[in-house]
Amino acid sequence: MKPSALPITLIAISSLLIGCQSTSKKEVVAIEYNNYEIMSNCSLPDSTEAGPIKDTLFVVGTFSDWKHIPDREYKYKGDNLYQAVTQESAGKYKMQFASSSWSPQFTADERSMTIGQEKALKFGGYAKDTEVEILEPGQYVWSMKFDDTGAPFSVMVEKCQ
């Protein structure tokens, strides 16, 4: 490299690095949470691979069939994604996403969900229910995503189309 080209190259590299640093954490999270198409897909095939969570998980709560039953069981879809497709009635519900032994159990950030909006998934516990209002009856997909280490990442519920 010619000596006269060195300062220009360093300026260009410095500008790129400074531009990368200006991305706010909120913007990065918004990019990472861009899973709507996958998490709202009600017909993903089950994976034959083992998922990051060893126990069978269920969406359980104040539904008429609130127990840990096969109709509320999450299925592993691959890529750290679990989904349960359920028939729901309109109403306000409180729930957790849990194994039949209640360990592990998970809840949405701020303990509330809105249909069609992805939220951070957190570890739950006693009296840490998530609230959601289902406005119209129908089939819904409950999705939970974990990161590559198996830590809770995001959760969403959406009406199947």
mmCIF file with all atom_site columns, C-alpha atoms in Angstrom:
data_model
loop_
_atom_site.group_PDB
_atom_site.id
_atom_site.type_symbol
_atom_site.label_atom_id
_atom_site.label_alt_id
_atom_site.label_comp_id
_atom_site.label_asym_id
_atom_site.label_entity_id
_atom_site.label_seq_id
_atom_site.pdbx_PDB_ins_code
_atom_site.Cartn_x
_atom_site.Cartn_y
_atom_site.Cartn_z
_atom_site.occupancy
_atom_site.B_iso_or_equiv
_atom_site.pdbx_formal_charge
_atom_site.auth_seq_id
_atom_site.auth_comp_id
_atom_site.auth_asym_id
_atom_site.auth_atom_id
_atom_site.pdbx_PDB_model_num
ATOM 1   C CA . MET A 1 1   ? 0.000   0.000   0.000  1.00 0.00 ? 1   MET A CA 1
ATOM 2   C CA . LYS A 1 2   ? 1.325   3.439   -0.889 1.00 0.00 ? 2   LYS A CA 1
ATOM 3   C CA . PRO A 1 3   ? 1.991   5.693   2.128  1.00 0.00 ? 3   PRO A CA 1
ATOM 4   C CA . SER A 1 4   ? -0.427  8.324   0.765  1.00 0.00 ? 4   SER A CA 1
ATOM 5   C CA . ALA A 1 5   ? -3.307  5.769   0.634  1.00 0.00 ? 5   ALA A CA 1
ATOM 6   C CA . LEU A 1 6   ? -2.939  4.727   4.298  1.00 0.00 ? 6   LEU A CA 1
ATOM 7   C CA . PRO A 1 7   ? -4.668  7.770   5.903  1.00 0.00 ? 7   PRO A CA 1
ATOM 8   C CA . ILE A 1 8   ? -7.636  7.494   3.526  1.00 0.00 ? 8   ILE A CA 1
ATOM 9   C CA . THR A 1 9   ? -8.008  3.779   4.301  1.00 0.00 ? 9   THR A CA 1
ATOM 10  C CA . LEU A 1 10  ? -7.893  4.424   8.067  1.00 0.00 ? 10  LEU A CA 1
ATOM 11  C CA . ILE A 1 11  ? -10.475 7.204   7.752  1.00 0.00 ? 11  ILE A CA 1
ATOM 12  C CA . ALA A 1 12  ? -12.795 4.890   5.813  1.00 0.00 ? 12  ALA A CA 1
ATOM 13  C CA . ILE A 1 13  ? -12.425 2.066   8.364  1.00 0.00 ? 13  ILE A CA 1
ATOM 14  C CA . SER A 1 14  ? -12.938 4.484   11.267 1.00 0.00 ? 14  SER A CA 1
ATOM 15  C CA . SER A 1 15  ? -16.115 5.832   9.643  1.00 0.00 ? 15  SER A CA 1
ATOM 16  C CA . LEU A 1 16  ? -17.484 2.318   9.255  1.00 0.00 ? 16  LEU A CA 1
ATOM 17  C CA . LEU A 1 17  ? -16.757 1.457   12.893 1.00 0.00 ? 17  LEU A CA 1
ATOM 18  C CA . ILE A 1 18  ? -18.301 4.669   14.177 1.00 0.00 ? 18  ILE A CA 1
ATOM 19  C CA . GLY A 1 19  ? -21.410 3.997   12.055 1.00 0.00 ? 19  GLY A CA 1
ATOM 20  C CA . CYS A 1 20  ? -21.725 0.518   13.595 1.00 0.00 ? 20  CYS A CA 1
ATOM 21  C CA . GLN A 1 21  ? -21.515 1.928   17.102 1.00 0.00 ? 21  GLN A CA 1
ATOM 22  C CA . SER A 1 22  ? -24.398 4.322   16.477 1.00 0.00 ? 22  SER A CA 1
ATOM 23  C CA . THR A 1 23  ? -26.966 1.498   16.274 1.00 0.00 ? 23  THR A CA 1
ATOM 24  C CA . SER A 1 24  ? -28.988 1.687   19.474 1.00 0.00 ? 24  SER A CA 1
ATOM 25  C CA . LYS A 1 25  ? -29.822 -1.407  21.530 1.00 0.00 ? 25  LYS A CA 1
ATOM 26  C CA . LYS A 1 26  ? -33.526 -0.873  20.820 1.00 0.00 ? 26  LYS A CA 1
ATOM 27  C CA . GLU A 1 27  ? -32.892 -1.021  17.065 1.00 0.00 ? 27  GLU A CA 1
ATOM 28  C CA . VAL A 1 28  ? -30.909 -4.256  17.416 1.00 0.00 ? 28  VAL A CA 1
ATOM 29  C CA . VAL A 1 29  ? -33.684 -5.861  19.488 1.00 0.00 ? 29  VAL A CA 1
ATOM 30  C CA . ALA A 1 30  ? -36.255 -4.846  16.864 1.00 0.00 ? 30  ALA A CA 1
ATOM 31  C CA . ILE A 1 31  ? -34.158 -6.552  14.196 1.00 0.00 ? 31  ILE A CA 1
ATOM 32  C CA . GLU A 1 32  ? -33.695 -9.691  16.297 1.00 0.00 ? 32  GLU A CA 1
ATOM 33  C CA . TYR A 1 33  ? -37.438 -9.895  17.036 1.00 0.00 ? 33  TYR A CA 1
ATOM 34  C CA . ASN A 1 34  ? -38.366 -9.934  13.355 1.00 0.00 ? 34  ASN A CA 1
ATOM 35  C CA . ASN A 1 35  ? -39.729 -13.506 13.600 1.00 0.00 ? 35  ASN A CA 1
ATOM 36  C CA . TYR A 1 36  ? -43.389 -12.761 12.801 1.00 0.00 ? 36  TYR A CA 1
ATOM 37  C CA . GLU A 1 37  ? -43.647 -14.919 9.670  1.00 0.00 ? 37  GLU A CA 1
ATOM 38  C CA . ILE A 1 38  ? -42.214 -17.989 11.394 1.00 0.00 ? 38  ILE A CA 1
ATOM 39  C CA . MET A 1 39  ? -43.920 -17.498 14.767 1.00 0.00 ? 39  MET A CA 1
ATOM 40  C CA . SER A 1 40  ? -47.351 -16.879 13.206 1.00 0.00 ? 40  SER A CA 1
ATOM 41  C CA . ASN A 1 41  ? -47.163 -19.904 10.883 1.00 0.00 ? 41  ASN A CA 1
ATOM 42  C CA . CYS A 1 42  ? -49.756 -22.404 12.121 1.00 0.00 ? 42  CYS A CA 1
ATOM 43  C CA . SER A 1 43  ? -48.630 -25.249 9.878  1.00 0.00 ? 43  SER A CA 1
ATOM 44  C CA . LEU A 1 44  ? -44.905 -25.701 10.500 1.00 0.00 ? 44  LEU A CA 1
ATOM 45  C CA . PRO A 1 45  ? -43.938 -29.389 10.561 1.00 0.00 ? 45  PRO A CA 1
ATOM 46  C CA . ASP A 1 46  ? -42.675 -30.927 13.799 1.00 0.00 ? 46  ASP A CA 1
ATOM 47  C CA . SER A 1 47  ? -38.927 -31.496 13.981 1.00 0.00 ? 47  SER A CA 1
ATOM 48  C CA . THR A 1 48  ? -37.411 -34.905 14.659 1.00 0.00 ? 48  THR A CA 1
ATOM 49  C CA . GLU A 1 49  ? -34.490 -33.218 16.433 1.00 0.00 ? 49  GLU A CA 1
ATOM 50  C CA . ALA A 1 50  ? -34.357 -32.632 20.181 1.00 0.00 ? 50  ALA A CA 1
ATOM 51  C CA . GLY A 1 51  ? -35.062 -29.057 21.247 1.00 0.00 ? 51  GLY A CA 1
ATOM 52  C CA . PRO A 1 52  ? -33.174 -27.039 23.862 1.00 0.00 ? 52  PRO A CA 1
ATOM 53  C CA . ILE A 1 53  ? -35.841 -27.710 26.552 1.00 0.00 ? 53  ILE A CA 1
ATOM 54  C CA . LYS A 1 54  ? -35.846 -31.319 27.711 1.00 0.00 ? 54  LYS A CA 1
ATOM 55  C CA . ASP A 1 55  ? -39.314 -31.327 29.349 1.00 0.00 ? 55  ASP A CA 1
ATOM 56  C CA . THR A 1 56  ? -42.586 -31.231 27.412 1.00 0.00 ? 56  THR A CA 1
ATOM 57  C CA . LEU A 1 57  ? -44.079 -27.730 27.611 1.00 0.00 ? 57  LEU A CA 1
ATOM 58  C CA . PHE A 1 58  ? -47.736 -26.667 27.638 1.00 0.00 ? 58  PHE A CA 1
ATOM 59  C CA . VAL A 1 59  ? -49.693 -23.412 27.488 1.00 0.00 ? 59  VAL A CA 1
ATOM 60  C CA . VAL A 1 60  ? -51.801 -23.615 30.659 1.00 0.00 ? 60  VAL A CA 1
ATOM 61  C CA . GLY A 1 61  ? -53.964 -21.115 32.494 1.00 0.00 ? 61  GLY A CA 1
ATOM 62  C CA . THR A 1 62  ? -57.516 -19.931 33.007 1.00 0.00 ? 62  THR A CA 1
ATOM 63  C CA . PHE A 1 63  ? -58.795 -21.601 29.822 1.00 0.00 ? 63  PHE A CA 1
ATOM 64  C CA . SER A 1 64  ? -61.707 -24.042 30.144 1.00 0.00 ? 64  SER A CA 1
ATOM 65  C CA . ASP A 1 65  ? -59.192 -26.861 29.482 1.00 0.00 ? 65  ASP A CA 1
ATOM 66  C CA . TRP A 1 66  ? -56.401 -25.321 31.537 1.00 0.00 ? 66  TRP A CA 1
ATOM 67  C CA . LYS A 1 67  ? -54.533 -28.521 32.460 1.00 0.00 ? 67  LYS A CA 1
ATOM 68  C CA . HIS A 1 68  ? -51.390 -30.024 30.965 1.00 0.00 ? 68  HIS A CA 1
ATOM 69  C CA . ILE A 1 69  ? -53.210 -31.893 28.178 1.00 0.00 ? 69  ILE A CA 1
ATOM 70  C CA . PRO A 1 70  ? -52.112 -32.956 24.674 1.00 0.00 ? 70  PRO A CA 1
ATOM 71  C CA . ASP A 1 71  ? -54.279 -30.241 23.048 1.00 0.00 ? 71  ASP A CA 1
ATOM 72  C CA . ARG A 1 72  ? -52.141 -27.587 24.808 1.00 0.00 ? 72  ARG A CA 1
ATOM 73  C CA . GLU A 1 73  ? -48.755 -29.256 24.257 1.00 0.00 ? 73  GLU A CA 1
ATOM 74  C CA . TYR A 1 74  ? -45.927 -27.422 22.518 1.00 0.00 ? 74  TYR A CA 1
ATOM 75  C CA . LYS A 1 75  ? -44.200 -29.238 19.653 1.00 0.00 ? 75  LYS A CA 1
ATOM 76  C CA . TYR A 1 76  ? -40.592 -28.589 18.725 1.00 0.00 ? 76  TYR A CA 1
ATOM 77  C CA . LYS A 1 77  ? -40.340 -27.118 15.203 1.00 0.00 ? 77  LYS A CA 1
ATOM 78  C CA . GLY A 1 78  ? -36.549 -26.760 14.949 1.00 0.00 ? 78  GLY A CA 1
ATOM 79  C CA . ASP A 1 79  ? -34.303 -23.694 15.193 1.00 0.00 ? 79  ASP A CA 1
ATOM 80  C CA . ASN A 1 80  ? -35.121 -23.337 18.936 1.00 0.00 ? 80  ASN A CA 1
ATOM 81  C CA . LEU A 1 81  ? -38.827 -22.755 18.198 1.00 0.00 ? 81  LEU A CA 1
ATOM 82  C CA . TYR A 1 82  ? -41.764 -24.432 19.981 1.00 0.00 ? 82  TYR A CA 1
ATOM 83  C CA . GLN A 1 83  ? -45.417 -24.061 18.979 1.00 0.00 ? 83  GLN A CA 1
ATOM 84  C CA . ALA A 1 84  ? -48.816 -25.136 20.252 1.00 0.00 ? 84  ALA A CA 1
ATOM 85  C CA . VAL A 1 85  ? -51.856 -24.731 17.996 1.00 0.00 ? 85  VAL A CA 1
ATOM 86  C CA . THR A 1 86  ? -55.042 -24.552 20.066 1.00 0.00 ? 86  THR A CA 1
ATOM 87  C CA . GLN A 1 87  ? -58.732 -23.782 19.700 1.00 0.00 ? 87  GLN A CA 1
ATOM 88  C CA . GLU A 1 88  ? -59.616 -20.721 21.827 1.00 0.00 ? 88  GLU A CA 1
ATOM 89  C CA . SER A 1 89  ? -62.787 -18.916 22.851 1.00 0.00 ? 89  SER A CA 1
ATOM 90  C CA . ALA A 1 90  ? -62.956 -15.146 23.126 1.00 0.00 ? 90  ALA A CA 1
ATOM 91  C CA . GLY A 1 91  ? -62.070 -13.855 26.585 1.00 0.00 ? 91  GLY A CA 1
ATOM 92  C CA . LYS A 1 92  ? -59.374 -12.594 28.928 1.00 0.00 ? 92  LYS A CA 1
ATOM 93  C CA . TYR A 1 93  ? -56.927 -15.245 30.123 1.00 0.00 ? 93  TYR A CA 1
ATOM 94  C CA . LYS A 1 94  ? -53.991 -15.665 32.473 1.00 0.00 ? 94  LYS A CA 1
ATOM 95  C CA . MET A 1 95  ? -51.446 -18.324 31.635 1.00 0.00 ? 95  MET A CA 1
ATOM 96  C CA . GLN A 1 96  ? -47.925 -19.622 31.837 1.00 0.00 ? 96  GLN A CA 1
ATOM 97  C CA . PHE A 1 97  ? -45.910 -21.775 29.519 1.00 0.00 ? 97  PHE A CA 1
ATOM 98  C CA . ALA A 1 98  ? -44.783 -24.706 31.667 1.00 0.00 ? 98  ALA A CA 1
ATOM 99  C CA . SER A 1 99  ? -43.894 -28.353 31.988 1.00 0.00 ? 99  SER A CA 1
ATOM 100 C CA . SER A 1 100 ? -46.283 -30.646 33.879 1.00 0.00 ? 100 SER A CA 1
ATOM 101 C CA . SER A 1 101 ? -43.993 -30.397 36.944 1.00 0.00 ? 101 SER A CA 1
ATOM 102 C CA . TRP A 1 102 ? -44.080 -26.566 36.642 1.00 0.00 ? 102 TRP A CA 1
ATOM 103 C CA . SER A 1 103 ? -40.295 -26.537 36.210 1.00 0.00 ? 103 SER A CA 1
ATOM 104 C CA . PRO A 1 104 ? -39.387 -24.940 33.917 1.00 0.00 ? 104 PRO A CA 1
ATOM 105 C CA . GLN A 1 105 ? -42.081 -22.333 33.459 1.00 0.00 ? 105 GLN A CA 1
ATOM 106 C CA . PHE A 1 106 ? -42.013 -19.154 31.420 1.00 0.00 ? 106 PHE A CA 1
ATOM 107 C CA . THR A 1 107 ? -43.952 -15.896 31.112 1.00 0.00 ? 107 THR A CA 1
ATOM 108 C CA . ALA A 1 108 ? -43.966 -12.907 28.760 1.00 0.00 ? 108 ALA A CA 1
ATOM 109 C CA . ASP A 1 109 ? -42.084 -9.741  29.626 1.00 0.00 ? 109 ASP A CA 1
ATOM 110 C CA . GLU A 1 110 ? -44.307 -7.339  31.596 1.00 0.00 ? 110 GLU A CA 1
ATOM 111 C CA . ARG A 1 111 ? -46.599 -10.379 32.046 1.00 0.00 ? 111 ARG A CA 1
ATOM 112 C CA . SER A 1 112 ? -48.885 -9.384  29.193 1.00 0.00 ? 112 SER A CA 1
ATOM 113 C CA . MET A 1 113 ? -49.283 -10.222 25.527 1.00 0.00 ? 113 MET A CA 1
ATOM 114 C CA . THR A 1 114 ? -51.126 -8.699  22.591 1.00 0.00 ? 114 THR A CA 1
ATOM 115 C CA . ILE A 1 115 ? -52.262 -10.896 19.713 1.00 0.00 ? 115 ILE A CA 1
ATOM 116 C CA . GLY A 1 116 ? -49.724 -10.714 16.870 1.00 0.00 ? 116 GLY A CA 1
ATOM 117 C CA . GLN A 1 117 ? -46.945 -8.972  18.821 1.00 0.00 ? 117 GLN A CA 1
ATOM 118 C CA . GLU A 1 118 ? -43.706 -10.708 19.752 1.00 0.00 ? 118 GLU A CA 1
ATOM 119 C CA . LYS A 1 119 ? -42.490 -10.112 23.311 1.00 0.00 ? 119 LYS A CA 1
ATOM 120 C CA . ALA A 1 120 ? -39.459 -11.121 25.324 1.00 0.00 ? 120 ALA A CA 1
ATOM 121 C CA . LEU A 1 121 ? -39.828 -14.489 27.060 1.00 0.00 ? 121 LEU A CA 1
ATOM 122 C CA . LYS A 1 122 ? -38.685 -14.752 30.693 1.00 0.00 ? 122 LYS A CA 1
ATOM 123 C CA . PHE A 1 123 ? -38.549 -17.430 33.356 1.00 0.00 ? 123 PHE A CA 1
ATOM 124 C CA . GLY A 1 124 ? -41.862 -17.549 35.222 1.00 0.00 ? 124 GLY A CA 1
ATOM 125 C CA . GLY A 1 125 ? -42.869 -18.750 38.637 1.00 0.00 ? 125 GLY A CA 1
ATOM 126 C CA . TYR A 1 126 ? -45.674 -18.790 41.132 1.00 0.00 ? 126 TYR A CA 1
ATOM 127 C CA . ALA A 1 127 ? -48.166 -15.929 40.501 1.00 0.00 ? 127 ALA A CA 1
ATOM 128 C CA . LYS A 1 128 ? -46.197 -14.644 37.475 1.00 0.00 ? 128 LYS A CA 1
ATOM 129 C CA . ASP A 1 129 ? -48.940 -15.292 34.954 1.00 0.00 ? 129 ASP A CA 1
ATOM 130 C CA . THR A 1 130 ? -49.102 -13.681 31.528 1.00 0.00 ? 130 THR A CA 1
ATOM 131 C CA . GLU A 1 131 ? -52.377 -11.981 30.582 1.00 0.00 ? 131 GLU A CA 1
ATOM 132 C CA . VAL A 1 132 ? -53.863 -11.907 27.079 1.00 0.00 ? 132 VAL A CA 1
ATOM 133 C CA . GLU A 1 133 ? -57.232 -10.945 25.641 1.00 0.00 ? 133 GLU A CA 1
ATOM 134 C CA . ILE A 1 134 ? -58.523 -13.058 22.766 1.00 0.00 ? 134 ILE A CA 1
ATOM 135 C CA . LEU A 1 135 ? -61.104 -10.981 20.908 1.00 0.00 ? 135 LEU A CA 1
ATOM 136 C CA . GLU A 1 136 ? -62.468 -13.604 18.536 1.00 0.00 ? 136 GLU A CA 1
ATOM 137 C CA . PRO A 1 137 ? -62.784 -17.380 18.831 1.00 0.00 ? 137 PRO A CA 1
ATOM 138 C CA . GLY A 1 138 ? -60.697 -19.572 16.567 1.00 0.00 ? 138 GLY A CA 1
ATOM 139 C CA . GLN A 1 139 ? -57.494 -21.490 16.162 1.00 0.00 ? 139 GLN A CA 1
ATOM 140 C CA . TYR A 1 140 ? -54.378 -19.801 17.576 1.00 0.00 ? 140 TYR A CA 1
ATOM 141 C CA . VAL A 1 141 ? -50.670 -20.567 17.462 1.00 0.00 ? 141 VAL A CA 1
ATOM 142 C CA . TRP A 1 142 ? -48.643 -20.020 20.647 1.00 0.00 ? 142 TRP A CA 1
ATOM 143 C CA . SER A 1 143 ? -44.934 -19.691 19.804 1.00 0.00 ? 143 SER A CA 1
ATOM 144 C CA . MET A 1 144 ? -41.870 -19.639 22.049 1.00 0.00 ? 144 MET A CA 1
ATOM 145 C CA . LYS A 1 145 ? -38.329 -19.064 20.817 1.00 0.00 ? 145 LYS A CA 1
ATOM 146 C CA . PHE A 1 146 ? -35.143 -19.788 22.748 1.00 0.00 ? 146 PHE A CA 1
ATOM 147 C CA . ASP A 1 147 ? -31.621 -18.587 21.993 1.00 0.00 ? 147 ASP A CA 1
ATOM 148 C CA . ASP A 1 148 ? -28.779 -20.889 20.991 1.00 0.00 ? 148 ASP A CA 1
ATOM 149 C CA . THR A 1 149 ? -27.905 -21.576 24.650 1.00 0.00 ? 149 THR A CA 1
ATOM 150 C CA . GLY A 1 150 ? -31.503 -22.604 25.477 1.00 0.00 ? 150 GLY A CA 1
ATOM 151 C CA . ALA A 1 151 ? -32.295 -19.398 27.357 1.00 0.00 ? 151 ALA A CA 1
ATOM 152 C CA . PRO A 1 152 ? -35.815 -17.921 26.875 1.00 0.00 ? 152 PRO A CA 1
ATOM 153 C CA . PHE A 1 153 ? -35.896 -15.369 24.055 1.00 0.00 ? 153 PHE A CA 1
ATOM 154 C CA . SER A 1 154 ? -39.355 -14.441 22.731 1.00 0.00 ? 154 SER A CA 1
ATOM 155 C CA . VAL A 1 155 ? -43.029 -15.422 22.777 1.00 0.00 ? 155 VAL A CA 1
ATOM 156 C CA . MET A 1 156 ? -46.047 -14.652 20.599 1.00 0.00 ? 156 MET A CA 1
ATOM 157 C CA . VAL A 1 157 ? -49.665 -15.694 20.026 1.00 0.00 ? 157 VAL A CA 1
ATOM 158 C CA . GLU A 1 158 ? -51.451 -15.166 16.716 1.00 0.00 ? 158 GLU A CA 1
ATOM 159 C CA . LYS A 1 159 ? -54.760 -16.217 15.195 1.00 0.00 ? 159 LYS A CA 1
ATOM 160 C CA . CYS A 1 160 ? -54.343 -18.816 12.453 1.00 0.00 ? 160 CYS A CA 1
ATOM 161 C CA . GLN A 1 161 ? -55.504 -17.692 9.017  1.00 0.00 ? 161 GLN A CA 1
#
